[in-house]
Coordinates of C-alpha atoms in Angstrom, one line a residue:
Chain A
M10 CA 143.2 12.1 34.4
A11 CA 140.1 10.4 32.8
E12 CA 137.8 12.3 30.6
F13 CA 135.6 14.4 32.3
I14 CA 131.8 13.6 32.3
H15 CA 130.0 16.7 31.9
S16 CA 126.2 17.5 32.4
V17 CA 125.5 19.7 29.4
M18 CA 124.0 18.1 26.5
L19 CA 123.4 19.3 22.8
D20 CA 120.5 18.8 20.8
V21 CA 122.1 18.3 17.2
D22 CA 119.1 18.8 15.6
R23 CA 118.3 22.2 17.2
C24 CA 121.8 23.6 17.1
T25 CA 122.1 25.8 14.2
G26 CA 125.8 26.5 14.6
C27 CA 125.2 29.8 15.7
T28 CA 128.2 31.1 17.9
N29 CA 126.1 32.6 20.7
C30 CA 127.5 29.9 23.0
V31 CA 131.1 29.9 21.7
K32 CA 131.3 33.8 22.5
R33 CA 129.6 33.6 26.0
C34 CA 131.9 30.4 27.3
P35 CA 134.4 31.8 30.2
T36 CA 136.9 29.1 29.5
E37 CA 136.7 29.1 25.8
A38 CA 135.8 25.6 25.8
I39 CA 133.3 25.7 22.7
R40 CA 133.9 25.4 19.0
I41 CA 131.5 25.1 16.2
R42 CA 132.8 21.9 14.0
E43 CA 131.1 21.0 10.9
G44 CA 128.1 23.3 11.7
K45 CA 127.4 22.0 15.3
A46 CA 128.5 23.0 18.7
S47 CA 131.0 21.1 20.3
I48 CA 132.6 21.5 24.1
E49 CA 136.0 20.7 24.9
S50 CA 135.6 18.6 28.1
R51 CA 138.8 19.3 30.1
R52 CA 138.0 23.0 29.5
C53 CA 134.2 23.1 30.6
I54 CA 133.9 24.3 34.1
D55 CA 129.8 23.4 34.1
C56 CA 128.6 27.0 34.4
G57 CA 125.7 26.6 32.4
E58 CA 126.0 29.8 30.4
C59 CA 125.7 28.1 27.2
I60 CA 122.5 26.8 28.4
R61 CA 121.2 30.0 29.4
V62 CA 122.4 31.7 26.2
C63 CA 121.3 29.3 23.5
P64 CA 118.5 31.0 21.5
Q65 CA 117.5 27.4 19.8
K66 CA 117.3 25.9 23.3
A67 CA 119.5 23.4 21.7
K68 CA 121.8 22.9 25.2
S69 CA 120.3 21.5 28.0
A70 CA 121.3 20.1 31.1
S71 CA 121.5 16.2 31.9
Y72 CA 120.3 15.0 35.2
D73 CA 118.7 12.0 36.9
R74 CA 114.8 11.5 36.4
L75 CA 112.5 11.0 39.4
E76 CA 111.9 7.4 38.4
E77 CA 115.4 6.7 39.4
I78 CA 114.8 6.9 42.8
E79 CA 112.7 3.7 42.6
H80 CA 116.1 1.7 42.2
Y81 CA 116.8 2.1 45.7
R82 CA 115.0 0.5 48.7
W83 CA 115.7 3.6 51.0
K84 CA 115.4 6.9 49.2
V85 CA 116.5 10.4 50.8
A86 CA 115.7 13.8 49.3
L87 CA 118.0 16.4 49.6
P88 CA 116.3 19.7 49.0
A89 CA 118.4 22.5 47.9
P90 CA 117.9 26.1 49.9
A91 CA 117.0 27.5 46.7
L92 CA 114.2 25.4 46.3
Y93 CA 112.2 27.1 48.9
G94 CA 112.2 30.3 46.8
Q95 CA 110.3 29.0 43.7
F96 CA 106.7 28.9 45.1
D97 CA 104.5 31.6 45.8
N98 CA 103.4 32.4 49.1
L99 CA 104.9 29.5 50.6
E100 CA 103.9 29.6 54.4
S101 CA 106.4 26.9 55.8
V102 CA 109.6 24.9 54.5
D103 CA 107.5 22.1 56.2
R104 CA 104.9 21.9 53.5
V105 CA 107.7 21.4 51.0
L106 CA 109.6 18.7 53.0
N107 CA 105.9 16.9 53.3
G108 CA 105.4 17.1 49.6
L109 CA 108.8 15.7 49.0
L110 CA 107.7 12.4 51.0
L111 CA 104.6 12.2 48.9
C112 CA 106.8 12.2 45.6
G113 CA 108.0 8.9 47.0
F114 CA 111.1 9.7 49.2
D115 CA 111.3 7.7 52.5
D116 CA 113.2 10.8 54.3
V117 CA 114.3 14.3 53.7
A118 CA 117.6 16.0 54.9
E119 CA 117.8 19.7 54.2
V120 CA 120.7 21.1 52.8
S121 CA 119.9 24.3 54.4
R122 CA 120.7 22.6 57.7
S123 CA 124.0 21.2 56.9
A124 CA 125.0 24.9 55.5
E125 CA 124.4 26.0 59.0
F126 CA 127.0 23.5 60.1
V127 CA 129.4 24.6 57.3
T128 CA 128.9 28.2 58.4
E129 CA 130.1 27.0 62.1
Y130 CA 132.9 25.2 60.7
T131 CA 134.0 28.2 58.7
R132 CA 134.1 30.5 61.4
C133 CA 136.4 27.9 63.3
Y134 CA 138.5 27.6 60.2
L135 CA 138.9 31.5 60.0
R136 CA 140.3 31.6 63.4
R137 CA 143.1 29.3 62.2
P138 CA 146.4 31.1 62.3
D139 CA 147.9 29.4 59.3
I140 CA 145.6 29.8 56.8
V141 CA 145.7 31.7 53.4
K142 CA 143.4 34.4 53.1
P143 CA 140.9 35.7 51.9
V144 CA 139.4 32.4 52.3
I145 CA 137.1 31.6 49.1
S146 CA 134.0 29.6 49.2
S147 CA 134.0 26.0 47.9
A148 CA 130.4 25.6 48.0
C149 CA 130.2 26.6 44.3
P150 CA 131.8 23.8 42.2
V151 CA 132.0 25.9 39.1
V152 CA 134.1 28.5 41.2
S153 CA 136.5 25.8 42.3
R154 CA 136.7 24.5 38.9
L155 CA 137.5 27.8 37.5
I156 CA 140.4 28.3 40.1
S157 CA 141.7 25.3 38.8
V158 CA 141.7 25.7 35.4
R159 CA 142.3 29.6 35.3
F160 CA 143.4 30.9 38.8
A161 CA 145.6 27.9 40.1
S162 CA 147.5 30.4 42.3
L163 CA 144.4 30.6 44.4
C164 CA 144.0 27.0 45.1
P165 CA 145.3 27.3 48.8
N166 CA 142.7 29.7 49.3
I167 CA 139.9 27.5 48.8
L168 CA 137.8 26.6 52.1
P169 CA 138.7 23.0 52.4
I170 CA 135.4 22.1 54.1
L171 CA 132.7 19.7 52.7
S172 CA 130.1 22.0 50.8
P173 CA 126.7 21.8 52.2
V174 CA 125.1 19.3 49.9
E175 CA 128.2 16.8 50.5
Y176 CA 127.6 17.6 54.2
A177 CA 123.9 16.5 53.9
A178 CA 124.5 13.5 51.8
R179 CA 127.0 11.9 54.0
K180 CA 124.9 12.7 57.2
A181 CA 121.7 11.1 55.6
R182 CA 123.8 8.0 54.6
R183 CA 124.9 7.5 57.9
K184 CA 121.4 8.2 59.4
A185 CA 119.9 5.7 56.9
L186 CA 122.4 3.0 57.9
N187 CA 122.1 3.4 61.8
E188 CA 118.3 3.7 61.8
H189 CA 117.8 0.6 59.4
P190 CA 120.6 -1.8 59.9
D191 CA 118.9 -4.0 57.5
L192 CA 119.8 -1.8 54.7
R193 CA 123.1 -2.1 52.8
D194 CA 125.0 1.0 51.6
D195 CA 124.0 0.4 47.9
E196 CA 120.2 0.1 48.6
I197 CA 120.4 3.9 49.8
G198 CA 119.7 6.4 47.3
I199 CA 120.6 10.0 48.4
F200 CA 119.1 12.5 45.6
F201 CA 119.7 16.2 45.7
I202 CA 117.2 18.4 44.4
S203 CA 119.7 20.9 42.4
P204 CA 119.5 24.4 41.3
C205 CA 122.2 23.6 38.7
P206 CA 123.8 21.4 36.5
A207 CA 127.2 21.8 38.2
K208 CA 126.0 19.7 40.8
V209 CA 125.5 16.7 38.3
S210 CA 128.9 16.8 37.3
Y211 CA 130.1 17.1 40.9
A212 CA 127.9 14.3 42.2
R213 CA 130.3 12.1 39.2
Q214 CA 133.5 13.8 39.6
P215 CA 133.6 15.3 43.1
I216 CA 135.7 18.2 44.2
G217 CA 137.7 17.7 47.4
V218 CA 136.7 14.2 48.1
E219 CA 137.3 10.8 46.7
K220 CA 133.8 9.8 46.4
S221 CA 130.4 11.6 46.9
A222 CA 127.9 10.5 48.9
I223 CA 125.1 11.8 46.7
T224 CA 123.6 9.0 44.4
G225 CA 122.0 11.3 42.0
V226 CA 120.7 14.9 40.9
L227 CA 117.2 15.6 40.3
S228 CA 116.4 19.3 38.6
I229 CA 114.0 21.6 40.7
R230 CA 112.7 22.6 37.4
E231 CA 111.6 18.9 36.5
L232 CA 110.2 18.0 39.9
Y233 CA 108.6 21.4 40.2
F234 CA 104.9 20.5 39.1
R235 CA 105.1 17.3 40.5
L236 CA 106.1 18.7 44.0
V237 CA 103.3 21.7 43.6
G238 CA 100.9 19.1 43.3
T239 CA 101.7 16.9 46.7
M240 CA 102.4 20.1 48.6
K241 CA 98.8 20.7 47.8
Q242 CA 98.0 17.3 49.2
V243 CA 99.5 17.7 52.6
A244 CA 96.6 19.0 55.1
V245 CA 98.9 19.8 57.9
P246 CA 102.4 19.3 57.2
K247 CA 104.4 17.4 60.0
P248 CA 107.2 19.4 61.7
L249 CA 110.4 18.3 59.9
R250 CA 112.2 21.7 59.6
R251 CA 115.4 21.8 61.4
S252 CA 117.1 24.7 59.7
G253 CA 117.0 28.4 60.3
R254 CA 117.3 31.8 58.8
I255 CA 121.2 31.1 58.1
G256 CA 120.7 27.9 56.1
L257 CA 117.8 29.5 53.9
N258 CA 120.1 32.6 53.2
W259 CA 122.6 30.5 51.5
A260 CA 120.2 30.2 48.4
S261 CA 121.1 33.7 47.4
S262 CA 124.4 35.6 47.0
G263 CA 125.9 36.9 50.3
G264 CA 123.8 34.6 52.6
E265 CA 126.9 32.2 53.0
A266 CA 129.3 35.1 53.7
S267 CA 127.1 37.5 56.0
A268 CA 126.4 34.4 58.2
L269 CA 129.9 34.5 59.6
Y270 CA 129.5 37.5 61.5
N271 CA 132.6 38.8 60.0
S272 CA 132.6 42.1 58.3
K273 CA 135.6 41.5 56.2
Y274 CA 134.0 39.6 53.3
L275 CA 133.0 40.2 49.7
A276 CA 130.3 38.3 47.8
A277 CA 130.2 38.2 43.9
D278 CA 127.6 36.2 41.7
G279 CA 127.6 36.0 37.8
I280 CA 130.4 34.1 36.1
E281 CA 131.9 37.4 34.7
N282 CA 132.2 39.2 38.2
V283 CA 133.5 36.0 39.9
I284 CA 136.4 36.1 37.2
K285 CA 136.9 39.9 37.8
V286 CA 137.2 39.2 41.7
L287 CA 139.7 36.2 41.2
E288 CA 141.8 38.5 39.0
E289 CA 141.8 41.0 41.7
I290 CA 142.4 38.7 44.4
E291 CA 145.6 37.3 42.5
N292 CA 146.9 40.6 42.4
E293 CA 146.6 40.8 46.1
N294 CA 144.4 43.8 45.6
L295 CA 141.9 42.6 48.2
S296 CA 144.1 41.4 50.9
E297 CA 142.2 43.1 53.4
L298 CA 139.3 40.7 53.1
E299 CA 139.1 37.6 55.1
F300 CA 136.3 35.7 53.1
V301 CA 135.2 35.7 49.7
E302 CA 131.6 34.0 48.6
L303 CA 131.6 33.8 45.0
N304 CA 128.8 32.2 43.0
A305 CA 128.7 31.5 39.3
C306 CA 125.0 32.1 38.7
P307 CA 123.4 35.4 38.7
G308 CA 122.0 36.1 42.2
G309 CA 123.3 33.1 43.6
C310 CA 122.0 29.1 43.8
V311 CA 118.4 30.7 43.0
G312 CA 119.9 31.9 39.5
G313 CA 120.7 28.5 38.5
C314 CA 119.7 27.3 35.2
L315 CA 117.4 24.4 36.5
T316 CA 115.5 26.7 38.5
V317 CA 111.9 27.9 37.8
E318 CA 111.6 31.4 39.2
N319 CA 113.6 34.2 38.5
P320 CA 116.5 34.8 40.8
Y321 CA 115.2 38.3 41.8
I322 CA 111.8 37.3 42.2
A323 CA 112.8 34.0 44.2
R324 CA 113.2 35.2 47.6
V325 CA 112.4 33.6 51.0
H326 CA 111.8 37.0 52.9
H327 CA 108.2 36.0 54.3
L328 CA 109.7 32.3 55.3
R329 CA 112.4 33.6 57.2
R330 CA 110.4 36.1 59.4
S331 CA 109.1 33.2 61.5
M332 CA 112.4 31.3 61.7
T333 CA 115.1 31.2 64.3
V334 CA 118.5 32.1 63.2
A335 CA 120.1 28.7 63.1
Q336 CA 119.6 25.3 64.8
T337 CA 123.3 23.7 65.1
G338 CA 123.1 24.0 68.7
I339 CA 126.8 25.6 68.5
S340 CA 127.0 29.0 69.7
P341 CA 129.0 31.5 67.6
E342 CA 131.7 31.9 70.2
Q343 CA 132.3 28.3 70.9
E344 CA 136.0 27.4 69.8
R345 CA 136.1 24.1 68.6
D346 CA 137.8 21.8 66.2
I347 CA 136.4 21.0 62.5
P348 CA 135.6 17.5 62.8
R349 CA 138.4 15.6 60.5
Q350 CA 135.3 13.9 58.7
Y351 CA 133.9 17.3 57.6
L352 CA 137.1 18.2 56.0
W353 CA 138.1 17.8 52.2
E354 CA 140.3 14.6 51.8
R355 CA 142.4 16.2 48.9
P356 CA 143.4 19.8 48.0
L357 CA 142.3 21.5 44.8
T358 CA 145.2 21.4 42.2
E359 CA 145.9 23.2 38.9
S360 CA 144.6 21.8 35.9
S361 CA 146.8 22.0 32.8
V362 CA 144.4 22.1 30.3
L363 CA 145.7 25.4 29.2
K364 CA 149.2 24.4 28.8
L365 CA 150.0 24.6 25.1
D366 CA 153.0 21.8 25.4
D367 CA 154.7 20.2 28.4
D368 CA 157.8 21.1 26.7
M369 CA 158.5 25.0 27.5
D370 CA 160.9 25.3 24.2
Q371 CA 158.0 23.9 22.3
A372 CA 155.4 26.0 24.0
L373 CA 157.4 29.3 23.4
K374 CA 157.7 28.3 19.8
K375 CA 153.8 27.7 19.3
L376 CA 153.2 30.9 21.5
A377 CA 155.3 32.9 18.7
E378 CA 153.5 30.9 15.8
I379 CA 150.0 32.2 17.5
K380 CA 151.3 35.8 17.8
R381 CA 152.2 35.4 14.0
L382 CA 149.1 33.9 12.9
G383 CA 147.3 36.1 15.0
Q384 CA 148.4 39.3 13.2
S385 CA 147.4 37.8 9.7
L386 CA 144.1 37.1 10.9
P387 CA 141.5 39.9 10.5
G388 CA 140.9 40.7 14.1
L389 CA 137.3 40.9 14.0
D390 CA 136.3 38.0 16.0
C391 CA 133.1 37.4 13.9
G392 CA 133.0 33.9 15.0
A393 CA 132.3 32.5 11.5
C394 CA 135.5 30.2 11.6
G395 CA 133.8 28.6 15.0
A396 CA 136.1 29.8 17.6
P397 CA 135.3 32.8 20.0
S398 CA 138.1 35.0 18.1
C399 CA 141.0 35.3 16.2
H400 CA 143.4 34.5 18.8
A401 CA 141.6 31.5 19.7
L402 CA 141.4 30.3 16.2
A403 CA 145.1 31.1 15.9
E404 CA 145.6 28.8 18.9
D405 CA 143.7 26.2 17.5
I406 CA 145.5 26.3 14.3
V407 CA 148.9 25.8 15.9
Q408 CA 147.2 23.0 18.1
G409 CA 146.5 21.3 14.9
K410 CA 142.5 21.6 15.8
A411 CA 141.6 24.1 12.8
H412 CA 143.0 25.5 9.6
E413 CA 143.6 28.8 8.3
T414 CA 141.2 28.7 5.9
D415 CA 138.5 28.1 8.3
C416 CA 138.6 32.1 8.4
I417 CA 136.3 33.2 6.0
F418 CA 138.3 36.4 5.2
V419 CA 141.6 34.3 4.6
M420 CA 139.6 31.8 2.5
R421 CA 138.2 34.8 0.2
E422 CA 141.8 36.1 -0.3
K423 CA 142.9 32.5 -1.3
I424 CA 140.0 32.4 -3.6
R425 CA 140.9 35.9 -5.4
E426 CA 144.6 34.7 -5.6
I427 CA 143.3 31.5 -7.2
Y428 CA 141.3 33.6 -9.5
R429 CA 143.9 35.8 -10.2
T430 CA 146.1 32.9 -11.5
V431 CA 143.6 31.2 -13.5
S432 CA 142.6 34.4 -15.3
Q433 CA 146.2 35.1 -15.9
L434 CA 146.8 31.7 -17.1
T435 CA 143.3 31.6 -19.3
G436 CA 144.1 35.0 -20.6
R437 CA 147.7 33.8 -21.8
E438 CA 146.0 30.8 -23.2
Q439 CA 143.4 33.1 -25.0
E440 CA 146.1 35.3 -26.2
G441 CA 147.8 32.2 -27.7
G442 CA 144.8 30.4 -29.0
T443 CA 143.1 33.4 -30.7
K444 CA 146.0 34.1 -33.2
P445 CA 144.9 33.6 -36.5
Chain B
M29 CA 158.6 35.8 22.3
T30 CA 158.2 39.5 23.3
L31 CA 154.5 40.8 24.2
H32 CA 153.8 44.5 23.9
Y33 CA 151.0 46.2 25.7
D34 CA 149.9 50.2 25.7
I35 CA 148.8 51.2 28.9
D36 CA 145.9 53.6 29.1
G37 CA 146.1 56.5 31.7
E38 CA 143.6 57.5 34.4
N39 CA 141.3 54.3 33.3
F40 CA 141.1 52.1 36.1
Q41 CA 138.4 50.0 34.7
T42 CA 141.0 48.4 32.2
A43 CA 144.4 48.6 34.5
G44 CA 145.3 45.2 35.1
E45 CA 144.5 44.1 31.4
A46 CA 147.9 43.7 30.6
S47 CA 149.1 41.8 33.7
A48 CA 145.9 39.7 32.9
N49 CA 147.3 38.6 29.6
V50 CA 150.6 38.1 30.7
K51 CA 149.4 35.7 33.3
K52 CA 147.6 33.9 30.7
V53 CA 150.5 33.6 28.5
L54 CA 152.7 32.0 31.2
R55 CA 149.8 29.9 32.0
Q56 CA 150.1 28.5 28.4
L57 CA 153.7 28.0 28.9
G58 CA 153.3 25.7 31.8
I59 CA 154.9 28.0 34.3
S60 CA 154.5 27.4 37.8
T61 CA 151.9 29.1 39.7
D62 CA 154.0 30.5 42.1
I63 CA 156.5 32.5 39.3
I64 CA 153.1 33.4 37.6
R65 CA 151.8 34.8 40.5
R66 CA 155.0 36.9 41.3
V67 CA 155.2 38.1 37.7
A68 CA 151.6 39.1 37.7
I69 CA 151.6 41.0 40.9
A70 CA 154.9 42.8 39.8
M71 CA 153.2 43.5 36.3
Y72 CA 149.9 44.7 37.8
E73 CA 151.9 47.1 40.2
G74 CA 153.6 48.6 37.7
E75 CA 150.7 49.1 35.3
I76 CA 148.8 50.7 38.3
N77 CA 151.7 52.9 38.8
M78 CA 151.4 54.2 35.2
V79 CA 147.7 54.8 35.4
I80 CA 147.9 56.5 38.4
H81 CA 151.2 58.8 38.0
A82 CA 152.1 58.8 34.5
N83 CA 149.1 58.8 32.3
G84 CA 149.9 55.5 31.0
G85 CA 152.6 54.2 28.9
V86 CA 153.9 51.2 27.6
A87 CA 155.0 47.7 28.8
D88 CA 157.1 45.0 27.0
V89 CA 157.6 41.7 28.3
A90 CA 160.1 39.4 27.0
I91 CA 160.1 35.6 27.9
T92 CA 163.0 33.1 27.6
P93 CA 163.2 29.8 28.9
D94 CA 165.5 31.3 31.6
R95 CA 163.7 34.3 32.8
I96 CA 160.8 37.0 32.3
E97 CA 161.8 40.5 32.0
M98 CA 159.3 43.2 32.0
T99 CA 159.9 46.7 31.0
L100 CA 157.7 49.5 31.5
E101 CA 158.2 52.9 30.2
D102 CA 156.2 56.2 30.5
S103 CA 156.4 59.9 30.2
G104 CA 155.3 61.1 33.2
N105 CA 156.4 63.3 36.0
G106 CA 159.5 61.3 37.0
I107 CA 160.4 60.2 40.6
P108 CA 162.4 62.9 42.3
D109 CA 163.9 60.7 44.9
I110 CA 163.6 57.0 44.0
A111 CA 165.2 55.5 47.6
L112 CA 162.3 57.5 49.3
A113 CA 159.6 55.9 46.9
M114 CA 160.8 52.6 47.6
Q115 CA 160.0 52.9 51.4
E116 CA 156.8 51.1 52.2
G117 CA 154.0 53.1 52.7
Y118 CA 155.3 56.2 50.9
S119 CA 152.8 57.4 48.1
T120 CA 152.5 60.4 46.4
A121 CA 149.1 59.1 44.7
P122 CA 146.1 61.8 44.8
E123 CA 143.5 61.6 47.1
N124 CA 140.6 60.5 44.7
V125 CA 143.0 57.5 44.0
H126 CA 143.1 56.5 47.7
E127 CA 139.4 56.4 47.7
L128 CA 139.6 53.8 44.9
G129 CA 141.7 51.7 47.3
F130 CA 145.0 52.5 45.4
G131 CA 148.0 54.4 46.9
A132 CA 149.0 52.4 49.6
G133 CA 152.6 53.0 49.2
M134 CA 153.3 49.3 48.3
G135 CA 153.6 49.3 44.4
L136 CA 157.4 49.6 44.3
P137 CA 158.1 47.7 47.3
N138 CA 156.1 45.0 45.8
M139 CA 157.6 45.0 42.6
K140 CA 160.9 44.7 44.3
K141 CA 159.9 42.0 46.8
Y142 CA 158.3 39.9 43.9
T143 CA 161.0 40.1 41.4
D144 CA 164.7 38.9 41.2
E145 CA 166.2 42.0 39.6
M146 CA 164.6 45.7 39.7
K147 CA 166.0 48.8 38.3
I148 CA 164.6 52.0 37.9
E149 CA 165.3 54.9 35.8
S150 CA 163.7 58.2 36.1
T151 CA 164.3 61.8 35.2
V152 CA 162.0 64.3 36.6
G153 CA 159.7 65.8 33.8
V154 CA 160.5 63.3 31.5
G155 CA 159.6 59.8 32.7
T156 CA 160.4 56.5 34.1
K157 CA 161.9 53.5 33.0
V158 CA 161.2 50.3 35.3
F159 CA 163.0 47.1 34.8
M160 CA 161.9 44.2 36.4
A161 CA 163.0 40.2 35.9
V162 CA 162.2 36.9 37.1
N163 CA 164.4 34.0 36.8
L164 CA 163.1 30.7 35.9
K165 CA 166.0 28.7 36.5

């Protein structure tokens, strides 16, 4: 597989080589090398924990700038459901959508509306007799990547339906081509207004589909102040909103699962909780469940690290009151097939990144060596060597990526040994030399 | 390659740590997900059993290119009737354990179902030793 492109950037000048990100990374992808943090690309799942935890603010997410949209003749904004929760006293979704048009977009396509279709198709999917349960939501790309790296046995549980953003992007692209026959496909720019950097990586390396219909990913945080300004310029917003409460609820943890009208569900958020739940599913401890919604960010998408508002404040209660439940026009009881174009084109597969060696005999030897080395290290997990734990250092040493003396305690012992040897030698020399 | 784990008794929060670790090791060895899943479930059930019934114990896992062998040993009350305990749905877990979602009587049957070989030796008042193996070839 080609080198993975990620969305996490490091400001080398700001990085002090502290080990906060190293310790927090759920896939042990970060090491300090020569005083600076470095990410092993194939292990990174784009969860954004390192961005959140960095005290120096040396880590940031890369995303497209608003100017980028100018390269396209027809520009469409795809606002994430989490966008609406970022404003104080927002009276209508329409104000946001109109504000986006004033930012330079020619059209808007609400991801919340697509989410309602995904909800409908998920209900259809859950009725299929031949599926592996509990079905795990595939909307959060971090969770899908985590499963392929650490919980590969759960690949068949993943919901093989397009994520709301991919669904919205494809629909928006088709709509633009239909309504404007003079446009070429490459003249259409579909831009997601994202709460998280994982979607930046997703657009470049999609999961489940060969190619994403998303052109670029903008951050809620960067667009925010611009948008607040244009929203104020809107006197009477044009009615553009086509989604309902269900779509909006997708922004927070539990929104996707509760919309399925199926009480056998679980929703968990925050990467640590997600890992625990996946562990439980693998142990077949949650087999009574039909659907599991997992969001890597605390609180769900509203907790993404490209948002402005605290996830527990960013709520859309007041907006929901005046809204219909959903506007897909599909009744919940309606039996229907999921159109093929809304299904994944390829299944989620196992990533072999944690494998020590392709040859099992070699891998066993390496494992034994890791165990032996692990016992010789102090077991303090201090992180001074740049690895998250003594065990991780032992793995790095065996894989040829680190040296035993990267451990300051091993180093101190070696220096003492040298000192003892030297002092014995010089002592002997002195003894010999001072004899009259 | 052998791995050794001490399983704490009456601690449902940490129960499952040994099987999670075994899973990690097997993934590093490049073992297929299906085998990993079987080993992990069998190991997890064994671990939970020791937590519920025996105030913990020890687990040893031996890995060779041919098979994975798990030996779980405790000094709990022992199993008076092993054939009965092997029946699906039979459980002697206390009520408070049922409330945690455990004790469905599927532990031993699952351990048998997911492994290629399983042996139980138990003496009432002395303890129980469970041996399980999953073949790789």
